[in-house]
mmCIF file of C-alpha atoms in Angstrom:
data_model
loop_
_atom_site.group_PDB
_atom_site.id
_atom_site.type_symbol
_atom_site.label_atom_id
_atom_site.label_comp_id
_atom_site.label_asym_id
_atom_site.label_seq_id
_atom_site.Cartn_x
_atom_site.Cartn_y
_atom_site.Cartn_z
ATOM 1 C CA UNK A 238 16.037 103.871 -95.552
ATOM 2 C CA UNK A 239 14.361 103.766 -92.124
ATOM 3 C CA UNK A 240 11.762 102.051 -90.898
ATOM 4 C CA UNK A 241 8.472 103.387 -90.314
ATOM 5 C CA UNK A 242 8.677 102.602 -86.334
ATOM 6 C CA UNK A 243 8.882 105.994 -84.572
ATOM 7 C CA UNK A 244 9.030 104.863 -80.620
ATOM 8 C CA UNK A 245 11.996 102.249 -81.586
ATOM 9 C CA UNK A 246 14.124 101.445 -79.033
ATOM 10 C CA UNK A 247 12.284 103.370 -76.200
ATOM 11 C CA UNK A 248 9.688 101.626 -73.787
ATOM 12 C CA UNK A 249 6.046 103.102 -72.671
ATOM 13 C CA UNK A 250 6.802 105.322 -69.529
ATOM 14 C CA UNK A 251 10.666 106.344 -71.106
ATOM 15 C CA UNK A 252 11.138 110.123 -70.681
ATOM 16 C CA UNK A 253 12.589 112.651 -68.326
ATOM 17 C CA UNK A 254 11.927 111.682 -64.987
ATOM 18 C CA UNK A 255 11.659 115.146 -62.579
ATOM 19 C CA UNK A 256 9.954 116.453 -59.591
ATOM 20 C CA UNK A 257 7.209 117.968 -61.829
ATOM 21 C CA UNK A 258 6.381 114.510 -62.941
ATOM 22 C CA UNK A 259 6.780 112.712 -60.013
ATOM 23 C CA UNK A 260 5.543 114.845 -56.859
ATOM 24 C CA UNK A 261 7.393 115.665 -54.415
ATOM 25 C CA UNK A 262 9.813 113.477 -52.286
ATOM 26 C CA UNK A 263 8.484 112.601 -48.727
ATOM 27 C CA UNK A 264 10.828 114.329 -45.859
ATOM 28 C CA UNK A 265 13.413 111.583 -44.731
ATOM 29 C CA UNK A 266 15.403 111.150 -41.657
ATOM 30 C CA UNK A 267 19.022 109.438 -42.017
ATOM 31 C CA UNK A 268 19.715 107.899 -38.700
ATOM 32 C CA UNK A 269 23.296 106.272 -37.737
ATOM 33 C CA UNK A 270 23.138 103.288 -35.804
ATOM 34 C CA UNK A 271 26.463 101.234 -34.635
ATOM 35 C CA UNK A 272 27.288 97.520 -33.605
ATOM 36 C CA UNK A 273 29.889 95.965 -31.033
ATOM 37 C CA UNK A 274 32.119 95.564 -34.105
ATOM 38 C CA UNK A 275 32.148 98.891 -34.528
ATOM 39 C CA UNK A 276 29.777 98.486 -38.015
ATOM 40 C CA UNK A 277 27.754 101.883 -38.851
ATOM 41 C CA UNK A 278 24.652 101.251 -40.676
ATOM 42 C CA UNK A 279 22.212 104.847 -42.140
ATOM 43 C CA UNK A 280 18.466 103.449 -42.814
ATOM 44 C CA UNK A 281 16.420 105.900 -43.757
ATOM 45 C CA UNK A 282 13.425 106.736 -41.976
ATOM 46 C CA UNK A 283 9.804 108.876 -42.935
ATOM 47 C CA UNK A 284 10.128 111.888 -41.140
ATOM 48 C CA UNK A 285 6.919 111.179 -39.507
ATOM 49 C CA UNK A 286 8.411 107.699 -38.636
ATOM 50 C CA UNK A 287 8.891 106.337 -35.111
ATOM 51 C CA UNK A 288 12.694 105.565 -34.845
ATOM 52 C CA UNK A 289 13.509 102.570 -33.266
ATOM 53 C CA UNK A 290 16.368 101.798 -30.298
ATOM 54 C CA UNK A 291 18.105 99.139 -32.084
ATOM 55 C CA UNK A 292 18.737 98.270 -35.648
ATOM 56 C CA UNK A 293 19.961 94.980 -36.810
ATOM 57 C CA UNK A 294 23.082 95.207 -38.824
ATOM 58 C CA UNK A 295 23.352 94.173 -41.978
ATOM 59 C CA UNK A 296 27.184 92.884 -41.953
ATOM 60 C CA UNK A 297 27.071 90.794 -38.880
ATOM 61 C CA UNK A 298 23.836 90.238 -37.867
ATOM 62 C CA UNK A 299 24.197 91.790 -34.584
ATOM 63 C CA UNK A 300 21.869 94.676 -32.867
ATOM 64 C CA UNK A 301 23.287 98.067 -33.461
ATOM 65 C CA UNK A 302 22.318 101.098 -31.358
ATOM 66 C CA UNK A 303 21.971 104.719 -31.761
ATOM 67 C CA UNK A 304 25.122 105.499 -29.450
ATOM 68 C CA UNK A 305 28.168 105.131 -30.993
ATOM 69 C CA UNK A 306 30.662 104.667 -27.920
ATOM 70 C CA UNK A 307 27.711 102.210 -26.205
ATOM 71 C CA UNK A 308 26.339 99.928 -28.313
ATOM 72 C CA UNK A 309 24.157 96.854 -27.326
ATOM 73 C CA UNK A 310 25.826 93.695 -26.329
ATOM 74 C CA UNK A 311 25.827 90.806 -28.799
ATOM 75 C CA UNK A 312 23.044 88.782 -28.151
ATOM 76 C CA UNK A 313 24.535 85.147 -26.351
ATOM 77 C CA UNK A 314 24.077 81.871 -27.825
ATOM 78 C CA UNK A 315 24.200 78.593 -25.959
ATOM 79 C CA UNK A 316 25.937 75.757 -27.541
ATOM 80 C CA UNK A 317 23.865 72.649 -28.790
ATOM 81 C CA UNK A 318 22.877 69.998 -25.658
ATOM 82 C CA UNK A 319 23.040 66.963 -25.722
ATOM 83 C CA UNK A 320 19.544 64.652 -24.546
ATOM 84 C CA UNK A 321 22.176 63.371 -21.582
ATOM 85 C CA UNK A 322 23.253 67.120 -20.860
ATOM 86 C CA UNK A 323 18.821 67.839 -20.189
ATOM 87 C CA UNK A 324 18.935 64.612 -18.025
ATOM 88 C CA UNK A 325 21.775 65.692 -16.180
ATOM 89 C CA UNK A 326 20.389 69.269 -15.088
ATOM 90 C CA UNK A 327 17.176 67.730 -14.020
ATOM 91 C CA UNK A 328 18.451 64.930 -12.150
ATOM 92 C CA UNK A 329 21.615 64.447 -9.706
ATOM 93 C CA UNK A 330 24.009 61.670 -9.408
ATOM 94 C CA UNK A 331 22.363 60.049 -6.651
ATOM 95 C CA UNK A 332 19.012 59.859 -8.764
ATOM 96 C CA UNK A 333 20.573 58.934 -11.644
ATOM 97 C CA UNK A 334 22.214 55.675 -9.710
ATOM 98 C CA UNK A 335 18.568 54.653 -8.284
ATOM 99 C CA UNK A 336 16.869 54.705 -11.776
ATOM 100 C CA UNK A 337 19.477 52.700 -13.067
ATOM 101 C CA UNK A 338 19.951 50.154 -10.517
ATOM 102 C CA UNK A 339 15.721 49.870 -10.734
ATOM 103 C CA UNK A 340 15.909 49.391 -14.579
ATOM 104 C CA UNK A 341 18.757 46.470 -13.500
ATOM 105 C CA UNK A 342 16.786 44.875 -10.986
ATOM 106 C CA UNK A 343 13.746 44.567 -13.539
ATOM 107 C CA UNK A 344 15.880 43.112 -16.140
ATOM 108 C CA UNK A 345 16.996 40.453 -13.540
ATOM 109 C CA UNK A 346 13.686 39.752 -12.881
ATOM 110 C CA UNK A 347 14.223 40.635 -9.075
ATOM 111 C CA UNK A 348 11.288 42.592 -8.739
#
């Protein structure tokens, strides 16, 4: 014999799910947008929406474009520096060789 439990194994809210029930659909764009590596990525977009120029795409991580046979250049990164790489792009050789023979003459106690 059955339980008395009518709604058993269904959950509040469980039922068709149409157009009558839920409104209308807003109007979507689907806009194609391609990376250097040749990646296609379709967001979609209100129709009311202001598309942007570049998309980032979600495989590589790169900008993507709206043109497929021109799309934006990878963005370049610049390997790590080193504190001695800074030092050597502010000073030159020459300056370098004056500091140092300073700091030597004041650990000589010549100055």
């Amino acid at each position: 014999m059955a339980g008395g439990n009518a709604i058993r194994g269904s959950r509040v809210g469980a039922g068709p799910m149409g157009e009558v029930e839920r409104g209308d659909a807003a109007p979507r764009l689907r806009i194609s947008f391609w990376c250097s590596n040749g990646h296609q990525t379709q967001p979609s977009f209100a129709g009311d929406a202001q598309v942007p120029e570049t998309w980032d795409c979600p495989r590589c991580g790169f900008p993507a474009g709206k043109d497929q046979d021109n799309p934006p250049d990878p963005p370049r990164t610049e390997p790590y520096k080193t504190h001695l790489a800074y030092v050597r792009e502010r000073r030159t050789d020459a300056d370098g060789e004056a500091i140092l023979a300073e700091a030597l003459a004041k650990l000589r106690g010549e100055v």
